[in-house]
PDB file of C-alpha atoms and ligand atoms in Angstrom:
ATOM      1  CA  MET A   1     -13.990  21.643  23.082  1.00  0.00           C
ATOM      2  CA  GLN A   2     -14.076  18.211  21.478  1.00  0.00           C
ATOM      3  CA  GLY A   3     -11.712  15.462  22.621  1.00  0.00           C
ATOM      4  CA  LYS A   4     -11.833  16.198  26.329  1.00  0.00           C
ATOM      5  CA  ILE A   5     -10.559  13.578  28.771  1.00  0.00           C
ATOM      6  CA  ALA A   6     -12.194  13.357  32.220  1.00  0.00           C
ATOM      7  CA  LEU A   7     -10.728  11.411  35.127  1.00  0.00           C
ATOM      8  CA  GLU A   8     -12.905  11.638  38.228  1.00  0.00           C
ATOM      9  CA  GLU A   9     -15.906   9.825  36.804  1.00  0.00           C
ATOM     10  CA  HIS A  10     -17.653   7.236  38.916  1.00  0.00           C
ATOM     11  CA  PHE A  11     -19.584   4.002  38.781  1.00  0.00           C
ATOM     12  CA  ALA A  12     -21.045   1.804  41.515  1.00  0.00           C
ATOM     13  CA  VAL A  13     -22.081  -1.773  42.083  1.00  0.00           C
ATOM     14  CA  THR A  14     -25.137  -2.710  44.142  1.00  0.00           C
ATOM     15  CA  GLU A  15     -22.974  -3.299  47.231  1.00  0.00           C
ATOM     16  CA  THR A  16     -21.459   0.199  47.131  1.00  0.00           C
ATOM     17  CA  GLN A  17     -24.654   2.152  46.422  1.00  0.00           C
ATOM     18  CA  ASN A  18     -25.954   4.567  49.012  1.00  0.00           C
ATOM     19  CA  PRO A  19     -29.516   3.250  49.484  1.00  0.00           C
ATOM     20  CA  VAL A  20     -30.888   6.692  50.361  1.00  0.00           C
ATOM     21  CA  ALA A  21     -29.411   8.373  47.263  1.00  0.00           C
ATOM     22  CA  PRO A  22     -31.903   9.511  44.610  1.00  0.00           C
ATOM     23  CA  LYS A  23     -32.953   6.671  42.311  1.00  0.00           C
ATOM     24  CA  SER A  24     -31.757   8.537  39.215  1.00  0.00           C
ATOM     25  CA  LEU A  25     -28.262   8.919  40.695  1.00  0.00           C
ATOM     26  CA  GLN A  26     -28.182   5.218  41.565  1.00  0.00           C
ATOM     27  CA  ALA A  27     -29.179   4.366  37.999  1.00  0.00           C
ATOM     28  CA  ASP A  28     -26.537   6.677  36.517  1.00  0.00           C
ATOM     29  CA  LEU A  29     -23.848   5.049  38.689  1.00  0.00           C
ATOM     30  CA  LEU A  30     -24.755   1.596  37.370  1.00  0.00           C
ATOM     31  CA  ASP A  31     -24.847   2.694  33.735  1.00  0.00           C
ATOM     32  CA  PHE A  32     -21.798   2.492  31.473  1.00  0.00           C
ATOM     33  CA  GLU A  33     -23.074   2.264  27.933  1.00  0.00           C
ATOM     34  CA  ALA A  34     -26.331   4.182  27.671  1.00  0.00           C
ATOM     35  CA  LYS A  35     -26.627   7.686  29.143  1.00  0.00           C
ATOM     36  CA  ARG A  36     -22.923   7.872  30.024  1.00  0.00           C
ATOM     37  CA  LEU A  37     -21.639   7.359  26.477  1.00  0.00           C
ATOM     38  CA  GLU A  38     -24.484   9.397  25.003  1.00  0.00           C
ATOM     39  CA  GLU A  39     -23.632  12.417  27.169  1.00  0.00           C
ATOM     40  CA  MET A  40     -19.900  12.012  26.585  1.00  0.00           C
ATOM     41  CA  ASP A  41     -20.629  12.276  22.853  1.00  0.00           C
ATOM     42  CA  LEU A  42     -23.004  15.179  23.346  1.00  0.00           C
ATOM     43  CA  PHE A  43     -20.614  17.266  25.475  1.00  0.00           C
ATOM     44  CA  GLY A  44     -17.303  16.444  23.826  1.00  0.00           C
ATOM     45  CA  ILE A  45     -15.724  13.995  26.276  1.00  0.00           C
ATOM     46  CA  GLU A  46     -13.802  11.524  24.148  1.00  0.00           C
ATOM     47  CA  PHE A  47     -12.406   9.489  26.999  1.00  0.00           C
ATOM     48  CA  ALA A  48     -13.270   8.883  30.681  1.00  0.00           C
ATOM     49  CA  VAL A  49     -11.088   7.336  33.374  1.00  0.00           C
ATOM     50  CA  LEU A  50     -13.560   5.552  35.658  1.00  0.00           C
ATOM     51  CA  SER A  51     -13.455   4.779  39.367  1.00  0.00           C
ATOM     52  CA  LEU A  52     -15.700   3.306  42.055  1.00  0.00           C
ATOM     53  CA  ASN A  53     -17.920   5.634  44.109  1.00  0.00           C
ATOM     54  CA  ALA A  54     -17.082   6.566  47.732  1.00  0.00           C
ATOM     55  CA  PRO A  55     -16.506   5.346  50.408  1.00  0.00           C
ATOM     56  CA  ALA A  56     -17.014   1.772  49.130  1.00  0.00           C
ATOM     57  CA  VAL A  57     -13.952  -0.380  49.932  1.00  0.00           C
ATOM     58  CA  GLN A  58     -12.618   2.108  52.501  1.00  0.00           C
ATOM     59  CA  GLU A  59     -15.614   1.602  54.837  1.00  0.00           C
ATOM     60  CA  VAL A  60     -15.516  -2.211  54.913  1.00  0.00           C
ATOM     61  CA  LEU A  61     -14.404  -3.094  58.440  1.00  0.00           C
ATOM     62  CA  ASP A  62     -13.152  -6.622  57.873  1.00  0.00           C
ATOM     63  CA  VAL A  63     -10.038  -7.044  55.773  1.00  0.00           C
ATOM     64  CA  GLU A  64     -11.254 -10.075  53.850  1.00  0.00           C
ATOM     65  CA  GLY A  65     -14.447  -8.271  52.922  1.00  0.00           C
ATOM     66  CA  ALA A  66     -12.485  -5.217  51.767  1.00  0.00           C
ATOM     67  CA  VAL A  67     -10.170  -7.374  49.648  1.00  0.00           C
ATOM     68  CA  ALA A  68     -13.116  -9.227  48.110  1.00  0.00           C
ATOM     69  CA  LEU A  69     -15.028  -6.038  47.293  1.00  0.00           C
ATOM     70  CA  ALA A  70     -11.952  -4.461  45.688  1.00  0.00           C
ATOM     71  CA  GLN A  71     -11.335  -7.572  43.573  1.00  0.00           C
ATOM     72  CA  GLN A  72     -14.969  -7.861  42.532  1.00  0.00           C
ATOM     73  CA  THR A  73     -15.349  -4.218  41.534  1.00  0.00           C
ATOM     74  CA  ASN A  74     -11.968  -4.109  39.791  1.00  0.00           C
ATOM     75  CA  ASP A  75     -12.858  -7.196  37.739  1.00  0.00           C
ATOM     76  CA  MET A  76     -16.184  -5.641  36.822  1.00  0.00           C
ATOM     77  CA  LEU A  77     -14.551  -2.359  35.809  1.00  0.00           C
ATOM     78  CA  ALA A  78     -11.957  -4.198  33.712  1.00  0.00           C
ATOM     79  CA  GLU A  79     -14.793  -5.912  31.801  1.00  0.00           C
ATOM     80  CA  GLN A  80     -16.473  -2.589  31.083  1.00  0.00           C
ATOM     81  CA  VAL A  81     -13.194  -1.003  29.946  1.00  0.00           C
ATOM     82  CA  ALA A  82     -12.544  -3.991  27.661  1.00  0.00           C
ATOM     83  CA  ARG A  83     -15.909  -3.390  25.960  1.00  0.00           C
ATOM     84  CA  HIS A  84     -14.970   0.221  25.109  1.00  0.00           C
ATOM     85  CA  PRO A  85     -11.183   0.569  25.179  1.00  0.00           C
ATOM     86  CA  SER A  86     -11.310   3.689  23.020  1.00  0.00           C
ATOM     87  CA  ARG A  87     -13.654   5.444  25.497  1.00  0.00           C
ATOM     88  CA  PHE A  88     -12.786   4.161  28.996  1.00  0.00           C
ATOM     89  CA  ALA A  89      -9.819   3.396  31.214  1.00  0.00           C
ATOM     90  CA  GLY A  90      -9.899   2.324  34.849  1.00  0.00           C
ATOM     91  CA  LEU A  91      -8.561   3.384  38.219  1.00  0.00           C
ATOM     92  CA  GLY A  92      -8.436   0.453  40.647  1.00  0.00           C
ATOM     93  CA  ALA A  93      -9.971   0.324  44.125  1.00  0.00           C
ATOM     94  CA  LEU A  94      -7.634  -0.855  46.897  1.00  0.00           C
ATOM     95  CA  PRO A  95      -8.150  -2.529  50.298  1.00  0.00           C
ATOM     96  CA  LEU A  96      -5.819  -0.244  52.237  1.00  0.00           C
ATOM     97  CA  GLN A  97      -7.064  -1.786  55.483  1.00  0.00           C
ATOM     98  CA  ASP A  98      -4.084  -4.109  54.871  1.00  0.00           C
ATOM     99  CA  PRO A  99      -0.979  -2.647  53.196  1.00  0.00           C
ATOM    100  CA  ASP A 100       0.200  -6.052  51.907  1.00  0.00           C
ATOM    101  CA  ALA A 101      -3.205  -6.871  50.418  1.00  0.00           C
ATOM    102  CA  ALA A 102      -3.257  -3.390  48.865  1.00  0.00           C
ATOM    103  CA  ILE A 103       0.137  -4.048  47.232  1.00  0.00           C
ATOM    104  CA  THR A 104      -1.116  -7.350  45.813  1.00  0.00           C
ATOM    105  CA  GLU A 105      -4.270  -5.740  44.397  1.00  0.00           C
ATOM    106  CA  LEU A 106      -2.263  -2.753  43.102  1.00  0.00           C
ATOM    107  CA  HIS A 107      -0.065  -5.100  41.058  1.00  0.00           C
ATOM    108  CA  ARG A 108      -3.102  -6.996  39.782  1.00  0.00           C
ATOM    109  CA  CYS A 109      -4.813  -3.724  38.789  1.00  0.00           C
ATOM    110  CA  VAL A 110      -1.828  -2.417  36.839  1.00  0.00           C
ATOM    111  CA  ASN A 111      -0.218  -5.576  35.486  1.00  0.00           C
ATOM    112  CA  ASP A 112      -3.208  -7.881  34.902  1.00  0.00           C
ATOM    113  CA  LEU A 113      -6.219  -5.578  34.472  1.00  0.00           C
ATOM    114  CA  GLY A 114      -4.396  -2.778  32.636  1.00  0.00           C
ATOM    115  CA  PHE A 115      -5.616   0.045  34.885  1.00  0.00           C
ATOM    116  CA  VAL A 116      -3.837   3.397  34.562  1.00  0.00           C
ATOM    117  CA  GLY A 117      -3.762   4.177  38.297  1.00  0.00           C
ATOM    118  CA  VAL A 118      -5.735   3.802  41.507  1.00  0.00           C
ATOM    119  CA  ASN A 119      -8.501   5.775  43.205  1.00  0.00           C
ATOM    120  CA  VAL A 120      -8.773   5.541  46.988  1.00  0.00           C
ATOM    121  CA  ASN A 121     -11.593   7.100  48.997  1.00  0.00           C
ATOM    122  CA  GLY A 122      -9.658   8.705  51.843  1.00  0.00           C
ATOM    123  CA  PHE A 123      -8.868   6.945  55.118  1.00  0.00           C
ATOM    124  CA  SER A 124      -9.750   3.287  55.661  1.00  0.00           C
ATOM    125  CA  GLN A 125     -11.725   1.869  58.565  1.00  0.00           C
ATOM    126  CA  LYS A 126     -10.496  -1.434  59.923  1.00  0.00           C
ATOM    127  CA  GLU A 127     -12.238  -3.759  62.392  1.00  0.00           C
ATOM    128  CA  GLU A 128     -13.753  -0.963  64.511  1.00  0.00           C
ATOM    129  CA  GLU A 129     -16.279   1.476  63.208  1.00  0.00           C
ATOM    130  CA  TYR A 130     -14.491   4.544  64.551  1.00  0.00           C
ATOM    131  CA  SER A 131     -11.098   3.686  63.138  1.00  0.00           C
ATOM    132  CA  HIS A 132      -9.059   5.848  60.802  1.00  0.00           C
ATOM    133  CA  LEU A 133      -6.084   4.596  58.848  1.00  0.00           C
ATOM    134  CA  TYR A 134      -4.316   7.508  57.178  1.00  0.00           C
ATOM    135  CA  TYR A 135      -1.642   6.583  54.683  1.00  0.00           C
ATOM    136  CA  ASP A 136       1.196   8.653  56.091  1.00  0.00           C
ATOM    137  CA  LEU A 137       1.489   5.966  58.796  1.00  0.00           C
ATOM    138  CA  PRO A 138       4.845   4.130  58.626  1.00  0.00           C
ATOM    139  CA  GLU A 139       3.251   0.780  57.731  1.00  0.00           C
ATOM    140  CA  TYR A 140       2.234   2.258  54.363  1.00  0.00           C
ATOM    141  CA  ARG A 141       5.748   3.128  53.180  1.00  0.00           C
ATOM    142  CA  PRO A 142       6.248  -0.231  51.371  1.00  0.00           C
ATOM    143  CA  PHE A 143       2.919   0.362  49.601  1.00  0.00           C
ATOM    144  CA  TRP A 144       4.016   3.809  48.411  1.00  0.00           C
ATOM    145  CA  ALA A 145       7.338   2.367  47.232  1.00  0.00           C
ATOM    146  CA  GLU A 146       5.371  -0.010  44.960  1.00  0.00           C
ATOM    147  CA  VAL A 147       3.154   2.787  43.629  1.00  0.00           C
ATOM    148  CA  GLU A 148       6.281   4.779  42.776  1.00  0.00           C
ATOM    149  CA  LYS A 149       7.941   1.761  41.166  1.00  0.00           C
ATOM    150  CA  LEU A 150       4.898   1.055  38.978  1.00  0.00           C
ATOM    151  CA  GLY A 151       4.767   4.730  37.953  1.00  0.00           C
ATOM    152  CA  VAL A 152       0.976   5.077  38.242  1.00  0.00           C
ATOM    153  CA  PRO A 153      -0.847   8.004  39.898  1.00  0.00           C
ATOM    154  CA  PHE A 154      -2.846   7.694  43.126  1.00  0.00           C
ATOM    155  CA  TYR A 155      -6.144   9.597  43.164  1.00  0.00           C
ATOM    156  CA  MET A 156      -6.993  10.648  46.728  1.00  0.00           C
ATOM    157  CA  HIS A 157     -10.772  10.919  46.563  1.00  0.00           C
ATOM    158  CA  PRO A 158     -12.916  12.456  49.353  1.00  0.00           C
ATOM    159  CA  ARG A 159     -15.121  10.659  51.825  1.00  0.00           C
ATOM    160  CA  ASN A 160     -17.192  12.102  54.638  1.00  0.00           C
ATOM    161  CA  PRO A 161     -15.612  12.186  58.129  1.00  0.00           C
ATOM    162  CA  LEU A 162     -17.016   9.657  60.613  1.00  0.00           C
ATOM    163  CA  THR A 163     -19.537  10.933  63.123  1.00  0.00           C
ATOM    164  CA  ASP A 164     -16.991  10.901  65.985  1.00  0.00           C
ATOM    165  CA  HIS A 165     -15.038  13.560  64.058  1.00  0.00           C
ATOM    166  CA  MET A 166     -18.139  15.537  63.340  1.00  0.00           C
ATOM    167  CA  PRO A 167     -19.022  17.615  66.427  1.00  0.00           C
ATOM    168  CA  MET A 168     -18.097  20.717  64.456  1.00  0.00           C
ATOM    169  CA  TYR A 169     -20.937  19.884  62.074  1.00  0.00           C
ATOM    170  CA  ASP A 170     -23.559  19.161  64.784  1.00  0.00           C
ATOM    171  CA  GLY A 171     -26.843  20.734  63.785  1.00  0.00           C
ATOM    172  CA  HIS A 172     -25.375  21.718  60.406  1.00  0.00           C
ATOM    173  CA  PRO A 173     -25.800  18.680  58.152  1.00  0.00           C
ATOM    174  CA  TRP A 174     -25.739  20.971  55.110  1.00  0.00           C
ATOM    175  CA  LEU A 175     -22.004  21.517  55.689  1.00  0.00           C
ATOM    176  CA  THR A 176     -21.137  17.814  55.455  1.00  0.00           C
ATOM    177  CA  TYR A 177     -20.212  15.834  52.325  1.00  0.00           C
ATOM    178  CA  ALA A 178     -19.364  17.799  49.205  1.00  0.00           C
ATOM    179  CA  THR A 179     -20.448  21.179  50.583  1.00  0.00           C
ATOM    180  CA  TRP A 180     -17.449  21.525  52.921  1.00  0.00           C
ATOM    181  CA  ALA A 181     -16.500  18.362  54.891  1.00  0.00           C
ATOM    182  CA  PHE A 182     -15.081  16.482  51.857  1.00  0.00           C
ATOM    183  CA  ALA A 183     -12.490  19.167  51.190  1.00  0.00           C
ATOM    184  CA  MET A 184     -11.480  19.470  54.848  1.00  0.00           C
ATOM    185  CA  GLU A 185     -11.078  15.727  55.277  1.00  0.00           C
ATOM    186  CA  THR A 186      -9.180  15.235  52.020  1.00  0.00           C
ATOM    187  CA  SER A 187      -6.932  18.285  52.252  1.00  0.00           C
ATOM    188  CA  VAL A 188      -5.762  17.304  55.732  1.00  0.00           C
ATOM    189  CA  HIS A 189      -5.017  13.763  54.535  1.00  0.00           C
ATOM    190  CA  ALA A 190      -3.050  15.096  51.557  1.00  0.00           C
ATOM    191  CA  LEU A 191      -1.147  17.531  53.806  1.00  0.00           C
ATOM    192  CA  ARG A 192      -0.342  14.677  56.199  1.00  0.00           C
ATOM    193  CA  LEU A 193       1.250  12.826  53.279  1.00  0.00           C
ATOM    194  CA  MET A 194       3.240  15.891  52.220  1.00  0.00           C
ATOM    195  CA  CYS A 195       4.340  16.906  55.738  1.00  0.00           C
ATOM    196  CA  SER A 196       5.336  13.327  56.640  1.00  0.00           C
ATOM    197  CA  GLY A 197       8.255  13.441  54.204  1.00  0.00           C
ATOM    198  CA  LEU A 198       6.642  10.784  51.958  1.00  0.00           C
ATOM    199  CA  PHE A 199       7.589  12.668  48.805  1.00  0.00           C
ATOM    200  CA  ASP A 200      11.174  13.192  49.972  1.00  0.00           C
ATOM    201  CA  GLU A 201      11.487   9.416  50.271  1.00  0.00           C
ATOM    202  CA  HIS A 202       9.584   8.783  47.005  1.00  0.00           C
ATOM    203  CA  PRO A 203      10.126  11.849  44.808  1.00  0.00           C
ATOM    204  CA  ASP A 204       8.519  10.297  41.721  1.00  0.00           C
ATOM    205  CA  LEU A 205       5.142   9.577  43.384  1.00  0.00           C
ATOM    206  CA  GLN A 206       2.207  11.381  41.796  1.00  0.00           C
ATOM    207  CA  LEU A 207      -0.942  12.137  43.789  1.00  0.00           C
ATOM    208  CA  ILE A 208      -4.136  13.481  42.201  1.00  0.00           C
ATOM    209  CA  LEU A 209      -6.550  15.703  44.129  1.00  0.00           C
ATOM    210  CA  GLY A 210      -9.984  16.604  42.807  1.00  0.00           C
ATOM    211  CA  HIS A 211     -12.036  19.757  43.266  1.00  0.00           C
ATOM    212  CA  LEU A 212      -9.142  22.056  42.270  1.00  0.00           C
ATOM    213  CA  GLY A 213      -6.890  20.694  45.000  1.00  0.00           C
ATOM    214  CA  GLU A 214      -9.388  20.565  47.894  1.00  0.00           C
ATOM    215  CA  ARG A 215      -8.652  24.242  48.808  1.00  0.00           C
ATOM    216  CA  ILE A 216      -4.872  23.726  49.243  1.00  0.00           C
ATOM    217  CA  PRO A 217      -3.853  26.037  46.337  1.00  0.00           C
ATOM    218  CA  PHE A 218      -5.767  28.911  47.943  1.00  0.00           C
ATOM    219  CA  ASP A 219      -3.834  28.517  51.222  1.00  0.00           C
ATOM    220  CA  LEU A 220      -0.430  27.586  49.796  1.00  0.00           C
ATOM    221  CA  TRP A 221       1.379  30.741  50.821  1.00  0.00           C
ATOM    222  CA  ARG A 222      -0.015  30.689  54.359  1.00  0.00           C
ATOM    223  CA  LEU A 223       0.761  26.986  54.824  1.00  0.00           C
ATOM    224  CA  ASP A 224       4.404  27.453  53.870  1.00  0.00           C
ATOM    225  CA  HIS A 225       4.676  30.721  55.763  1.00  0.00           C
ATOM    226  CA  ARG A 226       3.474  29.151  59.003  1.00  0.00           C
ATOM    227  CA  LEU A 227       5.587  26.018  58.528  1.00  0.00           C
ATOM    228  CA  GLU A 228       8.629  28.262  58.135  1.00  0.00           C
ATOM    229  CA  VAL A 229       7.853  30.462  61.147  1.00  0.00           C
ATOM    230  CA  ASP A 230       6.877  27.573  63.430  1.00  0.00           C
ATOM    231  CA  PRO A 231       7.727  24.171  61.912  1.00  0.00           C
ATOM    232  CA  LYS A 232       6.950  22.163  65.101  1.00  0.00           C
ATOM    233  CA  GLY A 233       9.356  19.446  63.936  1.00  0.00           C
ATOM    234  CA  VAL A 234       7.634  18.770  60.593  1.00  0.00           C
ATOM    235  CA  PRO A 235       9.566  15.935  58.911  1.00  0.00           C
ATOM    236  CA  ALA A 236       9.122  17.224  55.319  1.00  0.00           C
ATOM    237  CA  LYS A 237      12.320  18.608  53.806  1.00  0.00           C
ATOM    238  CA  LYS A 238      10.663  20.806  51.206  1.00  0.00           C
ATOM    239  CA  SER A 239       7.799  23.297  51.049  1.00  0.00           C
ATOM    240  CA  ILE A 240       4.182  22.347  50.417  1.00  0.00           C
ATOM    241  CA  ARG A 241       4.509  24.461  47.262  1.00  0.00           C
ATOM    242  CA  HIS A 242       7.329  22.200  46.088  1.00  0.00           C
ATOM    243  CA  TYR A 243       5.217  19.052  46.548  1.00  0.00           C
ATOM    244  CA  MET A 244       2.161  20.672  44.945  1.00  0.00           C
ATOM    245  CA  GLN A 245       4.307  21.555  41.915  1.00  0.00           C
ATOM    246  CA  ASN A 246       6.189  18.260  41.681  1.00  0.00           C
ATOM    247  CA  ASN A 247       4.069  15.479  43.196  1.00  0.00           C
ATOM    248  CA  VAL A 248       0.430  16.561  42.913  1.00  0.00           C
ATOM    249  CA  HIS A 249      -1.997  17.028  40.029  1.00  0.00           C
ATOM    250  CA  VAL A 250      -5.401  18.616  40.566  1.00  0.00           C
ATOM    251  CA  THR A 251      -8.627  18.238  38.620  1.00  0.00           C
ATOM    252  CA  THR A 252     -11.581  20.529  37.991  1.00  0.00           C
ATOM    253  CA  SER A 253     -14.087  17.952  39.293  1.00  0.00           C
ATOM    254  CA  GLY A 254     -17.099  19.704  40.806  1.00  0.00           C
ATOM    255  CA  GLN A 255     -15.430  23.158  40.662  1.00  0.00           C
ATOM    256  CA  PHE A 256     -16.845  24.831  37.599  1.00  0.00           C
ATOM    257  CA  TYR A 257     -15.824  28.444  38.203  1.00  0.00           C
ATOM    258  CA  ASP A 258     -13.128  30.597  36.615  1.00  0.00           C
ATOM    259  CA  PRO A 259     -11.584  32.458  39.601  1.00  0.00           C
ATOM    260  CA  PRO A 260     -10.446  29.324  41.529  1.00  0.00           C
ATOM    261  CA  LEU A 261      -9.308  27.774  38.228  1.00  0.00           C
ATOM    262  CA  HIS A 262      -7.117  30.795  37.495  1.00  0.00           C
ATOM    263  CA  LEU A 263      -5.701  30.818  41.020  1.00  0.00           C
ATOM    264  CA  THR A 264      -4.920  27.097  40.801  1.00  0.00           C
ATOM    265  CA  ILE A 265      -3.116  27.510  37.481  1.00  0.00           C
ATOM    266  CA  THR A 266      -1.068  30.357  38.989  1.00  0.00           C
ATOM    267  CA  GLU A 267      -0.151  28.315  42.064  1.00  0.00           C
ATOM    268  CA  VAL A 268       0.551  24.824  40.689  1.00  0.00           C
ATOM    269  CA  GLY A 269       1.111  25.463  36.970  1.00  0.00           C
ATOM    270  CA  VAL A 270      -1.021  24.681  33.935  1.00  0.00           C
ATOM    271  CA  ASP A 271       0.721  21.322  33.423  1.00  0.00           C
ATOM    272  CA  ARG A 272      -0.722  20.040  36.723  1.00  0.00           C
ATOM    273  CA  VAL A 273      -4.377  20.975  36.227  1.00  0.00           C
ATOM    274  CA  LEU A 274      -6.662  18.441  34.503  1.00  0.00           C
ATOM    275  CA  PHE A 275     -10.264  18.593  33.406  1.00  0.00           C
ATOM    276  CA  SER A 276     -12.798  16.346  35.194  1.00  0.00           C
ATOM    277  CA  VAL A 277     -16.522  16.421  35.938  1.00  0.00           C
ATOM    278  CA  ASP A 278     -17.238  14.070  38.920  1.00  0.00           C
ATOM    279  CA  TYR A 279     -20.116  12.486  36.974  1.00  0.00           C
ATOM    280  CA  PRO A 280     -22.759  11.477  37.940  1.00  0.00           C
ATOM    281  CA  PHE A 281     -22.505  13.466  41.181  1.00  0.00           C
ATOM    282  CA  GLU A 282     -22.190  16.538  38.950  1.00  0.00           C
ATOM    283  CA  PRO A 283     -23.896  16.776  35.553  1.00  0.00           C
ATOM    284  CA  MET A 284     -21.634  16.357  32.535  1.00  0.00           C
ATOM    285  CA  LYS A 285     -23.409  19.309  30.942  1.00  0.00           C
ATOM    286  CA  ASP A 286     -22.399  21.706  33.754  1.00  0.00           C
ATOM    287  CA  GLY A 287     -18.739  20.683  33.806  1.00  0.00           C
ATOM    288  CA  CYS A 288     -18.338  20.667  30.038  1.00  0.00           C
ATOM    289  CA  GLU A 289     -20.246  23.832  29.174  1.00  0.00           C
ATOM    290  CA  TRP A 290     -18.318  25.761  31.827  1.00  0.00           C
ATOM    291  CA  PHE A 291     -14.933  24.382  30.719  1.00  0.00           C
ATOM    292  CA  ASP A 292     -15.581  24.920  27.014  1.00  0.00           C
ATOM    293  CA  HIS A 293     -16.230  28.626  27.688  1.00  0.00           C
ATOM    294  CA  ALA A 294     -13.871  29.210  30.634  1.00  0.00           C
ATOM    295  CA  ASP A 295     -11.527  32.177  30.257  1.00  0.00           C
ATOM    296  CA  LEU A 296      -8.495  30.240  28.965  1.00  0.00           C
ATOM    297  CA  SER A 297      -6.277  30.422  25.898  1.00  0.00           C
ATOM    298  CA  ASP A 298      -6.952  27.691  23.341  1.00  0.00           C
ATOM    299  CA  GLY A 299      -3.559  26.207  24.195  1.00  0.00           C
ATOM    300  CA  ASP A 300      -4.268  26.042  27.929  1.00  0.00           C
ATOM    301  CA  ARG A 301      -7.758  24.630  27.310  1.00  0.00           C
ATOM    302  CA  LYS A 302      -6.236  21.772  25.325  1.00  0.00           C
ATOM    303  CA  THR A 303      -3.476  21.218  27.891  1.00  0.00           C
ATOM    304  CA  ILE A 304      -5.983  20.996  30.778  1.00  0.00           C
ATOM    305  CA  GLY A 305      -8.767  19.339  28.800  1.00  0.00           C
ATOM    306  CA  ARG A 306      -6.688  16.649  27.139  1.00  0.00           C
ATOM    307  CA  THR A 307      -2.884  16.671  26.880  1.00  0.00           C
ATOM    308  CA  ASN A 308      -2.064  16.529  30.601  1.00  0.00           C
ATOM    309  CA  ALA A 309      -4.180  13.388  31.061  1.00  0.00           C
ATOM    310  CA  ILE A 310      -2.536  11.641  28.097  1.00  0.00           C
ATOM    311  CA  LYS A 311       0.881  12.363  29.607  1.00  0.00           C
ATOM    312  CA  LEU A 312      -0.002  11.530  33.216  1.00  0.00           C
ATOM    313  CA  PHE A 313      -1.625   8.175  32.422  1.00  0.00           C
ATOM    314  CA  GLY A 314       0.322   7.318  29.275  1.00  0.00           C
ATOM    315  CA  LEU A 315      -2.985   6.977  27.377  1.00  0.00           C
ATOM    316  CA  PRO A 316      -2.772   5.604  23.825  1.00  0.00           C
ATOM    317  CA  LEU A 317      -4.412   8.715  22.341  1.00  0.00           C
ATOM    318  CA  SER A 318      -2.960  11.382  20.072  1.00  0.00           C
ATOM    319  CA  ALA A 319      -2.098  14.618  21.874  1.00  0.00           C
TER     320      ALA A 319
HETATM  321 ZN1  LIG B 401     -15.826  12.107  42.937  1.00  0.00          ZN
END
């Protein structure tokens, strides 16, 4: 399919690179105009919404450092988008170590830099290494009110759990990161937001989850069933299904397989599923060749591959 739009596509700056990552991956993360655009042309991606790699800003312990890194990388991204406005848009990075600083940077991202949303890499660490700020905490409600008011989506991107949360992975490093730990970490964070009543208070908020919803669509019935049988005082007024169908969009990033795609469409609806690759952590070729031949009607392929992103981000592209 030509004209695809992808929205979980990453870049890095030197400060956010993982020094032990393969050199070719590091080079791909720094590149905007060479291999990236070439492969977009080759595999039919017309437009990419770019965001910083993980965990980046979220792992900076001191608030000033987190604010500075967010500003620096957002400015750099805005410059790259300005060079190719018909090919790129940006999702801003935010220093959620400090809700007020995050609000300030959110406004700058949307109003001054023209970004179409934000991408945050899971919980933030603040001051102490083993600290976890999850955004269902009450101090983040004013932040969410601003996100809702600005009408931009919030991409909740995975990060690896810290080692103090990792005893379950001891001796099994192959289960960490994208293999399994990313989805566990991110799905629990997203469920915390839903269960906290955040979307009852801010019904227009839109969250994006990658990787076909970080396993939540598969467990939707069981989640709601157990919350109904034994709610344990959950503050949320509605079902997880309701929030997944009204406040969450999911992307195909890194999940290039028909059965989970079909299940996700059944559970959240075709208007809430969006094509993405997760480049350069996944090859553009794999994501695109799978999607172009996935078992979908032409109408659904266009809805997922293009139209939903234009609507969600208000992109200046023809549907
Ligand atoms: Zn990603």
